[in-house]
Short mmCIF file of C-alpha atoms in Angstrom, two decimals:
data_model
loop_
_atom_site.label_atom_id
_atom_site.label_comp_id
_atom_site.label_asym_id
_atom_site.label_seq_id
_atom_site.Cartn_x
_atom_site.Cartn_y
_atom_site.Cartn_z
CA MET A 280 130.27 145.11 100.08
CA TRP A 281 129.94 141.53 101.19
CA LYS A 282 128.03 138.37 100.39
CA ARG A 283 127.38 135.10 102.25
CA ARG A 284 125.39 131.92 101.96
CA SER A 285 122.49 131.20 104.37
CA ALA A 286 122.96 127.56 105.63
CA SER A 287 119.24 127.30 106.55
CA ALA A 288 117.72 128.29 103.20
CA GLY A 289 120.48 128.21 100.66
CA TRP A 290 120.00 131.82 99.73
CA TRP A 291 122.67 134.39 98.50
CA TRP A 292 122.53 137.73 100.24
CA GLN A 293 124.37 140.77 99.03
CA GLN A 294 124.63 144.24 100.57
CA GLY A 295 125.34 147.64 98.97
CA LYS A 296 123.68 147.12 95.53
CA GLY A 297 120.11 148.45 95.15
CA SER A 298 116.78 147.26 96.71
CA VAL A 299 116.22 143.69 97.75
CA VAL A 300 113.10 141.67 96.74
CA ASN A 301 111.98 138.75 99.00
CA THR A 302 110.23 136.04 97.26
CA PRO A 303 109.06 133.59 100.00
CA GLU A 304 107.27 131.27 97.57
CA LEU A 305 110.63 130.64 96.03
CA ARG A 306 112.50 130.51 99.36
CA SER A 307 115.01 133.14 97.99
CA THR A 308 115.88 136.81 98.22
CA VAL A 309 117.21 138.53 95.22
CA TYR A 310 117.77 142.12 93.93
CA GLU A 311 114.83 143.65 92.10
CA ASP A 312 116.87 144.19 88.90
CA GLN A 313 117.87 140.48 88.96
CA LEU A 314 114.48 138.97 89.68
CA ALA A 315 113.44 138.30 86.09
CA ARG A 316 116.72 136.50 85.42
CA HIS A 317 116.54 134.52 88.72
CA LEU A 318 113.04 133.30 87.90
CA LYS A 319 114.19 131.64 84.77
CA LYS A 320 116.71 129.35 86.53
CA CYS A 321 115.45 129.05 90.15
CA ASN A 322 114.86 125.34 90.97
CA SER A 323 112.20 126.25 93.45
CA ARG A 324 109.88 127.79 91.00
CA GLU A 325 106.69 126.11 89.96
CA LYS A 326 107.31 124.53 86.57
CA PRO A 327 104.63 124.52 83.94
CA LYS A 328 102.51 121.44 83.83
CA PRO A 329 102.85 119.25 80.72
CA ASP A 330 99.86 118.64 78.34
CA PHE A 331 99.41 115.08 79.74
CA PHE A 332 98.93 116.42 83.30
CA ILE A 333 95.18 116.75 84.06
CA GLN A 334 94.40 117.24 87.75
CA ASP A 335 92.78 114.16 89.33
CA ILE A 336 91.69 112.68 85.92
CA ASN A 337 92.15 109.17 87.26
CA ALA A 338 90.87 109.73 90.84
CA GLY A 339 87.50 108.65 92.14
CA LEU A 340 84.69 110.70 93.66
CA ARG A 341 85.78 112.79 96.71
CA ASP A 342 82.40 112.83 98.43
CA GLU A 343 82.43 109.10 99.09
CA THR A 344 85.58 109.29 101.21
CA GLU A 345 84.07 111.42 104.20
CA ILE A 346 84.17 108.57 106.78
CA HIS A 347 87.04 109.55 109.00
CA GLU A 348 84.95 110.25 112.10
CA LYS A 349 83.79 106.57 112.08
CA LEU A 350 87.30 105.08 111.94
CA VAL A 351 89.53 104.01 114.76
CA PRO A 352 92.71 101.92 114.62
CA ILE A 353 92.12 98.18 114.43
CA SER A 354 93.91 97.83 117.66
CA SER A 355 91.20 100.01 119.24
CA LEU A 356 88.30 97.81 118.03
CA SER A 357 86.57 95.62 120.73
CA GLU A 358 86.81 91.73 120.18
CA GLU A 359 83.08 91.85 119.14
CA GLN A 360 83.53 94.51 116.56
CA LEU A 361 86.53 92.66 115.08
CA GLU A 362 84.61 89.47 114.99
CA ASN A 363 81.65 91.15 113.19
CA LEU A 364 84.23 92.42 110.53
CA ILE A 365 85.79 89.09 110.12
CA LYS A 366 82.22 87.54 109.59
CA LYS A 367 81.46 90.17 106.92
CA LEU A 368 84.66 89.29 105.22
CA ARG A 369 84.03 85.64 105.19
CA ARG A 370 80.47 85.96 103.93
CA ALA A 371 81.64 88.26 101.15
CA SER A 372 84.45 85.77 100.21
CA GLU A 373 82.43 82.60 100.27
CA SER A 374 82.14 82.23 96.49
CA LEU A 375 85.83 83.14 95.79
CA ASN A 376 88.35 80.54 95.00
CA SER A 377 91.12 81.32 97.48
CA THR A 378 93.59 79.04 95.68
CA LEU A 379 94.96 80.68 92.56
CA LYS A 380 96.60 78.92 89.72
CA ASP A 381 100.40 78.78 89.69
CA GLN A 382 101.72 80.62 86.61
CA ILE A 383 105.49 80.77 87.43
CA MET A 384 107.30 81.23 84.21
CA SER A 385 110.65 82.33 82.95
CA HIS A 386 112.06 83.81 79.77
CA PRO A 387 115.44 83.19 77.86
CA ALA A 388 116.15 86.91 77.76
CA LEU A 389 117.07 86.67 81.50
CA HIS A 390 118.95 83.29 81.24
CA ASP A 391 122.42 84.85 81.52
CA ALA A 392 121.48 87.31 84.24
CA LEU A 393 119.80 84.65 86.31
CA ASN A 394 122.85 82.46 86.20
CA ASP A 395 125.32 85.26 86.92
CA PRO A 396 127.44 84.00 89.87
CA LYS A 397 127.88 87.56 91.04
CA ASN A 398 124.20 87.88 91.96
CA GLY A 399 123.14 88.27 95.63
CA ASP A 400 119.97 86.93 97.06
CA SER A 401 118.08 90.11 96.47
CA ALA A 402 119.06 90.48 92.77
CA THR A 403 118.20 86.85 92.11
CA LYS A 404 114.71 87.36 93.60
CA HIS A 405 114.07 90.46 91.51
CA LEU A 406 115.42 88.69 88.32
CA LYS A 407 113.14 85.60 89.01
CA GLN A 408 110.10 87.95 89.36
CA GLN A 409 111.00 89.93 86.15
CA ALA A 410 111.55 86.67 84.21
CA SER A 411 108.10 85.33 85.24
CA ILE A 412 106.35 88.59 84.46
CA LEU A 413 108.06 88.60 81.04
CA GLY A 414 107.01 85.00 80.47
CA ASN A 415 103.50 85.80 81.26
CA ILE A 416 103.51 88.86 78.89
CA GLU A 417 104.69 86.51 76.16
CA LYS A 418 102.21 83.78 76.89
CA LEU A 419 99.44 86.37 76.48
CA LYS A 420 100.88 87.15 73.05
CA LEU A 421 101.56 90.74 74.14
CA LEU A 422 105.28 90.66 73.40
CA GLY A 423 105.46 91.88 69.85
CA PRO A 424 106.16 94.84 67.56
CA ARG A 425 104.21 97.98 67.09
CA ARG A 426 103.28 98.27 70.72
CA CYS A 427 103.74 100.96 73.46
CA PHE A 428 104.55 99.42 76.78
CA VAL A 429 103.57 101.81 79.66
CA GLU A 430 105.39 100.71 82.89
CA PHE A 431 103.60 102.20 85.94
CA GLY A 432 105.62 102.68 89.05
CA ALA A 433 108.70 102.19 86.78
CA GLY A 434 111.35 102.98 89.36
CA LYS A 435 114.65 102.20 87.60
CA GLY A 436 112.89 100.87 84.59
CA LYS A 437 114.16 97.34 84.79
CA LEU A 438 111.02 95.58 83.69
CA SER A 439 110.88 97.67 80.57
CA HIS A 440 114.56 96.94 80.07
CA TRP A 441 113.93 93.16 79.97
CA VAL A 442 110.93 93.60 77.73
CA ASP A 443 113.18 95.48 75.36
CA ILE A 444 115.84 92.86 75.42
CA ALA A 445 113.29 90.10 74.80
CA LEU A 446 111.78 92.05 71.72
CA LYS A 447 115.28 92.17 70.18
CA ASP A 448 114.87 94.19 66.95
CA ALA A 449 111.11 94.41 66.77
CA GLU A 450 109.89 97.45 64.90
CA LYS A 451 108.25 100.47 66.36
CA VAL A 452 108.31 99.70 70.03
CA HIS A 453 107.85 102.48 72.43
CA PHE A 454 108.34 102.47 76.18
CA ILE A 455 106.68 105.06 78.61
CA LEU A 456 108.10 104.87 82.05
CA VAL A 457 105.79 106.49 84.64
CA GLU A 458 107.30 107.30 88.05
CA LYS A 459 106.23 110.20 90.38
CA VAL A 460 109.60 110.58 92.09
CA THR A 461 113.13 111.22 90.89
CA THR A 462 114.92 107.84 90.62
CA ARG A 463 118.62 107.08 90.78
CA PHE A 464 120.44 104.58 88.66
CA LYS A 465 117.84 104.41 85.93
CA VAL A 466 118.59 101.83 83.20
CA ASP A 467 116.38 103.33 80.48
CA GLY A 468 119.06 105.86 79.37
CA LYS A 469 121.29 102.97 78.33
CA HIS A 470 119.02 101.93 75.47
CA ARG A 471 120.02 103.18 72.15
CA LYS A 472 118.27 100.69 69.88
CA LYS A 473 117.05 101.97 66.51
CA ASN A 474 113.62 100.49 66.77
CA SER A 475 112.64 101.20 70.31
CA VAL A 476 112.19 104.50 72.13
CA PHE A 477 112.28 105.14 75.86
CA GLU A 478 110.31 108.01 77.42
CA ARG A 479 110.20 108.74 81.13
CA LEU A 480 107.38 110.79 82.66
CA GLN A 481 107.74 112.05 86.33
CA ILE A 482 104.09 112.31 87.28
CA ASP A 483 101.54 110.91 89.74
CA ILE A 484 99.43 108.33 87.89
CA GLN A 485 96.40 110.14 89.35
CA HIS A 486 97.01 113.02 86.95
CA LEU A 487 98.21 111.17 83.87
CA CYS A 488 96.24 111.40 80.70
CA LEU A 489 97.76 109.04 78.13
CA ASN A 490 95.79 110.57 75.23
CA LYS A 491 97.87 113.75 75.59
CA ILE A 492 101.12 111.92 75.04
CA PRO A 493 102.33 112.61 71.48
CA VAL A 494 103.42 109.00 70.48
CA LEU A 495 99.91 107.68 71.47
CA SER A 496 97.90 110.41 69.92
CA LYS A 497 99.83 110.25 66.59
CA GLU A 498 101.04 106.69 66.16
CA LYS A 499 97.95 104.89 67.56
CA LEU A 500 100.06 102.23 69.05
CA PRO A 501 98.13 99.68 71.25
CA VAL A 502 99.13 100.00 74.80
CA VAL A 503 100.26 97.17 77.12
CA GLY A 504 100.22 98.31 80.80
CA ILE A 505 102.86 96.60 82.92
CA GLY A 506 104.13 96.99 86.52
CA LYS A 507 106.15 95.16 89.00
CA HIS A 508 104.91 95.50 92.56
CA LEU A 509 102.59 98.42 91.81
CA CYS A 510 101.68 99.60 95.33
CA GLY A 511 98.19 99.71 96.64
CA VAL A 512 96.31 102.69 95.28
CA ALA A 513 98.71 102.98 92.29
CA THR A 514 97.15 99.78 90.71
CA ASP A 515 93.59 101.23 90.88
CA LEU A 516 94.87 104.59 89.37
CA ALA A 517 96.72 102.68 86.61
CA LEU A 518 93.65 100.53 85.86
CA ARG A 519 91.46 103.69 85.53
CA CYS A 520 94.17 105.47 83.55
CA LEU A 521 94.16 102.60 80.98
CA VAL A 522 90.57 101.49 80.67
CA GLU A 523 88.62 104.75 81.34
CA THR A 524 90.81 107.68 80.61
CA TYR A 525 92.59 106.17 77.55
CA ALA A 526 90.66 103.31 76.02
CA ALA A 527 87.21 104.80 76.49
CA SER A 528 88.27 108.09 74.83
CA CYS A 529 89.96 106.36 71.99
CA GLU A 530 86.81 104.34 71.23
CA GLU A 531 84.69 107.49 71.37
CA ARG A 532 87.03 108.98 68.63
CA ASN A 533 86.60 105.81 66.51
CA GLU A 534 90.35 105.40 66.01
CA GLU A 535 91.41 103.69 62.77
CA PRO A 536 91.97 99.88 63.23
CA LEU A 537 95.65 99.12 63.58
CA ALA A 538 95.44 95.96 61.36
CA LYS A 539 94.30 98.05 58.35
CA ARG A 540 97.18 100.62 58.95
CA ILE A 541 99.66 97.83 59.18
CA LYS A 542 98.65 96.43 55.80
CA ASN A 543 98.82 99.81 54.32
CA ASP A 544 102.15 100.62 55.98
CA LYS A 545 104.07 97.37 55.41
CA THR A 546 105.73 96.26 52.22
CA GLU A 547 105.50 92.66 51.14
CA LYS A 548 109.18 92.19 52.14
CA GLU A 549 108.49 93.45 55.68
CA ILE A 550 105.49 91.13 56.15
CA ASN A 551 107.57 88.13 54.92
CA THR A 552 110.38 89.14 57.26
CA LEU A 553 108.00 89.38 60.35
CA ALA A 554 106.44 86.02 59.47
CA LYS A 555 109.88 84.31 59.36
CA GLU A 556 110.73 85.81 62.70
CA GLY A 557 107.52 84.58 64.23
CA ASN A 558 106.51 88.20 65.16
CA GLU A 559 103.53 88.53 62.74
CA LYS A 560 101.39 86.31 64.99
CA ASN A 561 101.86 88.80 67.77
CA VAL A 562 100.42 91.71 65.69
CA PRO A 563 96.69 91.99 66.88
CA GLU A 564 94.22 91.43 64.12
CA LYS A 565 91.78 93.80 65.74
CA TRP A 566 93.13 97.10 67.09
CA THR A 567 92.22 97.89 70.64
CA PRO A 568 93.65 100.88 72.54
CA VAL A 569 94.71 98.72 75.44
CA ALA A 570 96.02 95.38 74.18
CA GLY A 571 96.51 93.98 77.64
CA ILE A 572 97.48 94.51 81.24
CA VAL A 573 100.07 92.59 83.37
CA ILE A 574 100.64 94.00 86.84
CA ALA A 575 102.24 92.36 89.86
CA LEU A 576 100.04 93.49 92.84
CA CYS A 577 101.48 94.81 96.08
CA CYS A 578 100.67 96.54 99.40
CA HIS A 579 96.87 96.34 99.57
CA HIS A 580 97.00 98.08 102.88
CA ARG A 581 97.81 101.21 100.98
CA CYS A 582 94.78 101.12 98.92
CA ASP A 583 92.17 104.02 99.17
CA TRP A 584 88.39 103.94 98.87
CA ARG A 585 88.15 107.03 96.90
CA HIS A 586 90.45 105.65 94.21
CA TYR A 587 89.41 102.01 94.42
CA VAL A 588 87.92 100.74 91.14
CA GLY A 589 85.84 97.94 92.76
CA LYS A 590 83.47 100.13 94.89
CA GLU A 591 80.41 98.79 92.93
CA TYR A 592 81.42 95.24 93.83
CA PHE A 593 81.85 96.05 97.42
CA LYS A 594 78.40 97.77 97.50
CA ALA A 595 76.82 94.71 95.83
CA LYS A 596 78.20 92.67 98.71
CA GLY A 597 76.63 95.02 101.31
CA LEU A 598 80.05 96.55 102.15
CA GLY A 599 81.17 100.14 102.05
CA ALA A 600 83.91 102.66 102.79
CA VAL A 601 84.19 101.64 106.43
CA GLU A 602 84.58 97.91 105.78
CA PHE A 603 86.99 98.66 102.91
CA HIS A 604 89.20 100.71 105.26
CA TYR A 605 89.44 97.82 107.79
CA PHE A 606 89.88 95.16 105.20
CA GLN A 607 92.67 96.97 103.53
CA ARG A 608 94.39 97.54 106.99
CA MET A 609 93.85 93.84 107.87
CA SER A 610 95.39 92.75 104.52
CA SER A 611 98.83 93.48 106.01
CA TRP A 612 98.28 90.46 108.13
CA ALA A 613 99.08 88.24 105.13
CA THR A 614 102.68 89.37 105.17
CA CYS A 615 103.17 90.91 108.54
CA GLY A 616 101.15 88.53 110.72
CA MET A 617 104.05 86.04 111.15
CA ARG A 618 106.05 87.86 113.76
CA LYS A 619 106.39 85.58 116.81
CA THR A 620 109.43 86.60 118.97
CA SER A 621 111.06 89.73 120.19
CA LEU A 622 114.22 88.75 118.31
CA GLU A 623 112.31 88.68 115.06
CA ALA A 624 110.78 92.04 115.87
CA SER A 625 114.34 93.42 116.42
CA ASN A 626 115.45 91.93 113.12
CA ILE A 627 112.49 93.43 111.32
CA ALA A 628 113.27 96.91 112.79
CA THR A 629 116.80 96.58 111.43
CA ILE A 630 115.59 95.50 108.01
CA ARG A 631 113.12 98.30 107.85
CA LYS A 632 115.89 100.84 108.54
CA ASN A 633 118.17 99.34 105.89
CA HIS A 634 115.24 99.20 103.41
CA GLN A 635 114.74 102.97 103.76
CA ASN A 636 118.14 103.54 102.52
CA ASP A 637 117.84 101.00 99.76
CA ASP A 638 117.74 102.28 96.13
CA SER A 639 115.84 99.32 94.74
CA GLU A 640 113.21 100.11 92.21
CA GLU A 641 110.36 98.57 94.07
CA HIS A 642 109.48 97.04 97.41
CA ASP A 643 110.80 93.71 97.86
CA ASP A 644 108.88 92.02 100.13
CA GLY A 645 109.04 89.79 103.14
CA GLY A 646 106.43 92.07 104.49
CA TYR A 647 109.08 93.85 106.44
CA SER A 648 108.82 97.22 104.83
CA ARG A 649 105.04 97.38 105.40
CA ILE A 650 104.61 96.87 109.14
CA THR A 651 101.98 99.30 110.46
CA ASP A 652 100.51 100.30 113.69
CA ASP A 653 97.99 97.48 113.27
CA SER A 654 100.61 94.78 113.69
CA THR A 655 99.61 91.45 115.40
CA GLU A 656 100.98 92.34 118.86
CA ASN A 657 98.29 94.98 119.31
CA LEU A 658 95.32 92.84 118.42
CA PRO A 659 92.96 90.87 120.58
CA GLY A 660 94.42 87.38 121.26
CA PHE A 661 91.51 85.33 120.07
CA LEU A 662 93.13 84.79 116.59
CA THR A 663 96.27 82.62 116.14
CA VAL A 664 99.03 83.80 113.80
CA GLU A 665 98.00 81.33 111.17
CA GLU A 666 94.38 82.65 111.37
CA LYS A 667 95.49 86.24 111.00
CA LYS A 668 97.56 85.36 107.96
CA LYS A 669 94.50 83.60 106.27
CA ILE A 670 92.30 86.51 107.08
CA GLY A 671 94.90 88.78 105.49
CA HIS A 672 94.86 86.84 102.30
CA LEU A 673 91.21 86.94 102.21
CA CYS A 674 91.17 90.64 102.49
CA LYS A 675 93.71 90.85 99.55
CA LEU A 676 91.60 88.43 97.50
CA LEU A 677 88.42 90.43 98.07
CA ILE A 678 90.02 93.66 97.06
CA ASP A 679 91.47 92.06 94.04
CA GLN A 680 88.16 90.54 93.03
CA GLY A 681 86.66 94.07 92.96
CA ARG A 682 89.38 94.90 90.30
CA ILE A 683 88.43 91.64 88.40
CA GLU A 684 84.79 92.69 88.33
CA TYR A 685 85.71 96.18 87.29
CA LEU A 686 87.83 94.94 84.39
CA GLN A 687 85.03 92.53 83.30
CA GLN A 688 82.56 95.33 83.16
CA LYS A 689 84.97 97.33 81.01
CA GLY A 690 85.17 94.58 78.36
CA PHE A 691 88.24 92.72 79.50
CA ASN A 692 88.98 89.18 80.44
CA PRO A 693 90.96 89.35 83.71
CA ALA A 694 92.69 86.70 85.76
CA LEU A 695 94.70 86.44 88.95
CA GLN A 696 97.52 84.00 89.34
CA TYR A 697 100.62 83.28 91.44
CA TYR A 698 103.57 84.34 89.31
CA THR A 699 106.48 83.57 91.82
CA ASP A 700 107.22 81.40 94.71
CA PRO A 701 106.38 82.97 98.19
CA GLN A 702 109.97 82.30 99.12
CA VAL A 703 110.88 84.76 96.41
CA SER A 704 108.21 87.31 97.27
CA LEU A 705 105.23 87.24 99.67
CA GLU A 706 103.53 89.64 97.23
CA ASN A 707 103.32 87.08 94.54
CA VAL A 708 99.93 87.70 92.83
CA LEU A 709 99.80 88.76 89.19
CA LEU A 710 96.77 90.52 87.55
CA THR A 711 96.45 90.00 83.85
CA ALA A 712 93.74 91.18 81.46
CA LEU A 713 93.08 91.05 77.73
CA PRO A 714 90.21 92.52 75.79
CA ASN A 715 87.39 90.13 75.31
CA HIS A 716 88.04 89.57 71.58
CA SER A 717 91.57 88.42 72.37
CA SER A 718 92.84 85.13 73.34
CA SER A 719 91.95 84.99 77.06
CA PRO A 720 93.62 83.81 80.26
CA GLU A 721 91.77 81.31 82.26
CA THR A 722 89.50 83.02 84.88
CA THR A 723 90.82 81.82 88.25
CA VAL A 724 88.59 83.55 90.72
#
């Protein structure tokens, strides 16, 4: 009798004990009489899907994406074809204000962390962004008790961490951290406060149904959708998840207004305490399933026509899936169009390699992690580096305007603003939205 471990597949083999069952779907070989026991613990087995998993619930229509035969890399386009695309882009962008309002803010919750002398440059940049996002959340009066903060693309969960710190002992605060991949060094497990609960969901936003999450179906807490550097298509999936899958279904069910429940649930003492702490003003007078959205945008070149929420806006401009494909590829020129020397290109390759081994919770930017095969060296030479950069920004702005129009049609008052300095992050645009009956941010586009 002998046994050994297969280096290639990690199987255990054993000879001299009954018949062997090969289970290729589990990448393992076990004895027949041990199969039932093995299936209970095998890490390769397909795990049952949770109730909040509904296949493609936040995806767009598949039949609108069949355009692949028409597409070639931007570097393969003729000068005339590229010029025509740029003309279409400029015509579609004529009415847009390309200069957004600066809304760079901070928050006292991060004061000590920002002034920690042990911080490196990367840590300081992330903290500045988190502080500004938190300041914008507070400015929109979304930082209060009795909320559920859903952080999309949560990574380590640091944005939710700072929201929790800022809320101090606010009552009935729930955090749902959505991330599709396993993440190291998570910070949400460190929170043990009595009044706040952290729940992490490992799921692709495309399949997430918030209505099926117990705390939202039972507690009826208004949701605040947040995200830091929510990459490309993930932003569109998150918007659809919030305003279609969740908000629309809640309104169809005619959920009980939160203000009425608060008055019934609170004692007079609780109301007086909240008023003294200044939190009562942050309790919404009229309940809405989605109280607000605050998302730092990122990586427009990773958007996808099928999932894009602004398709109707593009069609109204005479644009379609083909133009969208090229515009989203050209959007990378805003952050990657500044390479000028072979030395810089070499440095970028080094940074990319280091970045792949980085455990940071989101892309930091510089544009270095997003270089594509459509980089500036492969393009016709009739555009200067500065012109390519401006075109890249126009592509981003047009894609974001489609999101703005979508949110307006869904009953929200959205806005775009710069939330941090480009020296901190080249991906420095923040999308905010409040329901129309709430205090509204200025419309900047």
